[in-house]
XYZ file of C-alpha atoms in Angstrom:
303
model
C 0.000 0.000 0.000
C 1.422 3.377 -1.064
C 0.984 5.892 1.754
C 1.126 9.674 1.414
C 1.624 11.602 4.657
C 0.419 15.178 4.188
C 2.522 17.197 6.599
C 5.725 16.225 8.391
C 5.117 18.035 11.664
C 5.001 16.573 15.130
C 2.075 14.263 14.331
C 2.520 13.266 10.698
C 6.271 13.283 11.006
C 6.213 10.950 13.997
C 3.781 8.353 12.681
C 5.198 8.581 9.174
C 8.721 8.057 10.480
C 7.614 4.988 12.398
C 5.900 3.564 9.313
C 9.010 4.232 7.217
C 11.141 2.457 9.826
C 8.787 -0.518 9.547
C 9.456 -0.712 5.824
C 6.198 0.765 4.570
C 6.074 2.660 1.264
C 5.761 6.152 2.747
C 6.102 9.536 1.050
C 5.725 12.907 2.782
C 4.035 15.865 1.082
C 5.655 18.988 2.517
C 5.773 22.766 2.054
C 8.919 24.685 1.057
C 10.153 25.490 4.582
C 9.821 21.868 5.710
C 11.418 20.722 2.466
C 14.491 22.829 3.258
C 14.686 21.485 6.813
C 14.483 17.894 5.600
C 17.174 18.499 3.015
C 19.510 20.054 5.573
C 18.882 17.946 8.675
C 16.856 14.925 7.604
C 13.775 13.839 9.522
C 15.035 13.942 13.103
C 13.104 11.914 15.657
C 13.916 12.490 19.329
C 12.242 9.981 21.628
C 12.677 9.436 25.375
C 15.098 6.649 24.437
C 17.146 7.934 21.523
C 17.634 10.325 18.618
C 17.308 8.962 15.089
C 17.798 10.620 11.710
C 15.805 9.342 8.750
C 15.995 10.206 5.055
C 12.486 9.316 3.887
C 10.870 10.063 0.536
C 9.276 13.493 0.306
C 7.962 15.801 -2.375
C 6.194 19.121 -2.822
C 2.760 19.751 -4.302
C 4.025 20.559 -7.812
C 5.780 17.175 -7.912
C 2.649 15.182 -6.985
C 1.493 13.393 -10.143
C 0.366 9.873 -9.194
C -2.336 8.457 -6.929
C -1.778 6.797 -3.553
C -3.686 4.033 -1.773
C -3.868 5.816 1.585
C -3.524 9.514 2.327
C -2.934 10.461 5.970
C -3.816 14.106 6.521
C -1.884 15.550 9.450
C -1.861 19.297 8.785
C -3.161 21.964 11.139
C -6.849 22.625 10.556
C -6.232 26.137 9.237
C -4.042 24.623 6.482
C -6.688 22.134 5.374
C -8.111 24.109 2.427
C -4.697 24.335 0.770
C -3.980 20.696 1.542
C -7.232 19.635 -0.151
C -6.125 21.383 -3.324
C -2.632 19.919 -3.108
C -3.717 16.280 -2.807
C -6.120 16.188 -5.775
C -3.563 14.437 -8.055
C -2.988 11.809 -5.347
C -6.653 10.816 -5.042
C -7.510 7.873 -7.274
C -10.597 5.688 -7.573
C -9.589 3.452 -4.655
C -7.795 6.019 -2.492
C -8.727 6.216 1.184
C -8.179 9.404 3.187
C -7.427 9.207 6.906
C -7.471 12.644 8.588
C -5.757 13.241 11.932
C -7.100 16.750 12.588
C -8.664 18.412 15.603
C -12.383 19.110 15.815
C -14.998 17.748 13.409
C -15.479 20.312 10.653
C -12.803 18.769 8.452
C -14.932 15.641 7.985
C -17.693 17.618 6.266
C -15.160 19.332 4.007
C -13.450 16.078 3.057
C -16.674 14.233 2.326
C -18.002 17.092 0.206
C -14.748 17.275 -1.790
C -13.853 13.605 -2.242
C -16.990 11.589 -1.431
C -18.130 9.627 1.618
C -16.633 6.375 0.336
C -13.072 7.735 0.463
C -13.058 9.309 3.930
C -12.268 7.465 7.146
C -12.419 8.768 10.687
C -9.118 9.025 12.479
C -7.439 10.499 15.506
C -4.231 10.158 17.435
C -2.994 10.624 20.958
C 0.601 11.722 21.202
C 2.662 14.208 23.198
C 5.070 15.634 20.642
C 6.312 18.982 19.384
C 8.762 20.413 16.865
C 12.135 21.822 17.818
C 13.802 24.895 16.326
C 15.278 22.940 13.414
C 12.150 20.895 12.744
C 13.162 17.943 14.872
C 10.236 15.898 16.171
C 10.422 15.674 19.957
C 8.326 12.939 21.541
C 7.571 14.195 25.055
C 6.189 10.940 26.447
C 5.777 7.333 25.380
C 2.144 7.902 24.394
C 1.711 7.175 20.666
C -1.736 5.891 19.716
C -3.492 5.954 16.355
C -7.235 5.242 15.933
C -9.213 4.738 12.730
C -12.595 3.478 11.555
C -15.472 4.077 9.173
C -17.607 7.167 9.738
C -20.870 5.210 9.614
C -19.594 2.374 11.851
C -20.164 -0.162 9.082
C -17.653 -2.883 8.377
C -15.580 -2.178 5.287
C -13.308 -4.872 3.797
C -10.750 -2.163 2.960
C -10.120 -1.606 6.668
C -8.178 -4.862 6.866
C -5.722 -3.512 4.291
C -5.397 -0.251 6.185
C -4.753 -2.101 9.435
C -2.121 -4.294 7.797
C -0.351 -1.244 6.398
C -0.426 0.709 9.672
C 0.270 -2.120 12.106
C 3.786 -1.820 13.511
C 5.269 -2.535 16.965
C 6.561 1.046 17.066
C 3.207 2.629 17.951
C -0.190 1.500 19.224
C -2.908 1.040 16.597
C -6.608 0.836 17.475
C -9.235 -0.042 14.864
C -12.441 1.546 16.177
C -16.018 0.334 15.856
C -17.310 3.822 16.742
C -14.740 6.395 15.692
C -17.280 9.237 15.564
C -18.037 8.895 19.276
C -14.332 8.866 20.050
C -13.828 11.979 17.928
C -16.566 13.826 19.841
C -14.894 12.828 23.118
C -11.455 13.928 21.993
C -12.939 17.281 20.960
C -14.549 17.595 24.396
C -11.176 17.058 26.041
C -8.989 19.224 23.835
C -11.469 22.093 23.535
C -11.978 22.254 27.307
C -8.234 22.098 27.889
C -7.545 24.672 25.188
C -10.317 27.005 26.357
C -9.355 27.069 30.024
C -5.591 27.349 29.507
C -5.815 30.007 26.782
C -8.384 32.079 28.652
C -6.440 31.898 31.922
C -3.010 32.056 30.213
C -1.707 29.274 32.395
C -1.621 25.518 32.869
C -4.358 23.502 34.559
C -2.460 23.323 37.817
C -2.312 27.126 37.986
C -6.007 27.339 37.095
C -7.080 24.842 39.737
C -4.977 26.537 42.421
C -6.694 29.852 41.680
C -9.876 30.998 43.398
C -12.756 30.105 41.100
C -10.485 28.042 38.843
C -12.246 24.731 39.342
C -15.636 26.395 38.828
C -14.358 27.857 35.533
C -13.112 24.468 34.357
C -16.381 22.764 35.284
C -18.524 25.438 33.615
C -16.522 25.308 30.370
C -16.648 21.517 30.347
C -20.426 21.575 30.870
C -20.982 24.148 28.111
C -18.951 22.158 25.610
C -20.599 18.874 26.575
C -24.030 20.438 26.085
C -23.046 21.679 22.613
C -21.698 18.402 21.279
C -24.622 16.468 22.787
C -27.110 18.764 21.052
C -25.185 18.314 17.801
C -25.104 14.515 17.739
C -22.837 13.103 20.430
C -24.360 10.247 22.393
C -22.849 10.665 25.857
C -21.022 7.840 27.560
C -21.204 9.013 31.190
C -18.279 6.924 32.377
C -16.077 8.310 29.609
C -17.070 11.952 30.087
C -16.598 11.612 33.843
C -13.130 10.208 33.206
C -12.250 13.108 30.909
C -13.312 15.640 33.516
C -11.445 13.814 36.276
C -8.306 13.815 34.133
C -8.599 17.564 33.542
C -9.456 18.345 37.165
C -6.182 17.128 38.646
C -4.333 19.823 40.626
C -1.213 17.670 40.871
C -0.555 17.700 37.113
C 0.291 20.823 35.108
C -1.307 20.325 31.692
C -1.445 22.615 28.680
C -2.986 22.258 25.241
C -1.171 22.485 21.917
C -3.223 25.605 21.147
C -1.990 27.228 24.355
C 1.609 26.300 23.536
C 1.242 27.740 20.021
C -0.312 30.901 21.446
C 2.471 31.481 23.967
C 5.055 31.105 21.181
C 3.257 33.576 18.920
C 2.252 30.947 16.362
C -0.959 30.666 14.382
C -3.664 28.812 16.318
C -6.670 26.596 15.559
C -9.148 28.943 17.243
C -11.813 28.678 14.531
C -11.682 24.903 14.309
C -11.525 24.075 18.030
C -13.602 26.855 19.598
C -15.313 28.790 16.787
C -16.958 25.691 15.316
C -18.400 24.846 18.742
C -20.034 28.284 18.821
C -21.436 27.716 15.326
C -22.963 24.423 16.444
C -24.309 26.027 19.622
C -26.077 28.728 17.631
C -27.697 26.307 15.219
C -28.997 24.310 18.182
C -30.267 27.379 20.044
C -27.793 27.138 22.938
C -26.320 30.000 24.945
C -22.575 29.601 25.582
C -21.245 32.783 27.224
C -17.963 31.259 28.395
C -17.126 29.813 25.003
C -17.949 33.180 23.484
C -15.529 34.858 25.914
C -12.806 32.366 24.992
C -13.353 32.893 21.279
C -13.249 36.696 21.569
C -10.012 36.340 23.513
C -8.472 34.155 20.791
C -9.662 36.407 17.977
C -8.010 39.382 19.642
C -4.768 37.371 19.791
C -5.087 36.538 16.092
C -5.408 40.230 15.218
C -2.009 40.941 16.752
């Protein structure tokens, strides 16, 4: 199976590197700046155990002329529109597209552009970031990849996808209900992003502040009400576990959006928070805290 990894950042770069190490036919689609970094330094993977330098196959959009069997989309959500244009030559009759993006809006865009039959649901759990020279730094041993059909139906093509992605170097989880898991990941990351960005601090600092726990709980409840109104079927044990994980004063947690914000980078405000407000409005819900968070992030983006 020929695999195209769109983006060689902390997520796509990590999982793509692991697949390349396992001997899979992997090619990275990268932008000019990443192309230059790869030429100069290679694909550098720093794990808690070691540092490895790979020289995988990569190309830029103008060089993309043939179709691939599996396209793994791992760009930031704000780069999705350009990525959709770039991958058109790579999408053949039998191509499957596995997105690893935050939020849910990308699924509607992908299905409208390429058809329901080509789009899988996917998500990952990994603590990784990029260093100054584009090195991928794995911050913990967590490296999980989930995938499944969007309608929960069995698809014989999933066996081929699993065979291609299965490697001892990360944990792979075929999912019978990937949509539910995507809703729950959005609940976690949007709550974490909202509270840390609004408070400009980690969860430990928030929870040690007067009113901090009440803020966390209120944001969590608002977001849960929005996704439930928009189609999520709550699993009480799971949502309780997510809240318990967030509400831990002994652990200082931040979101990737908060880390991007503090470094002056572009952020996924529209995709993680703005889309929740859109869904709240269409379901007639009032979400004053989410609105406050979104105003805060929009002001940052104007700077």
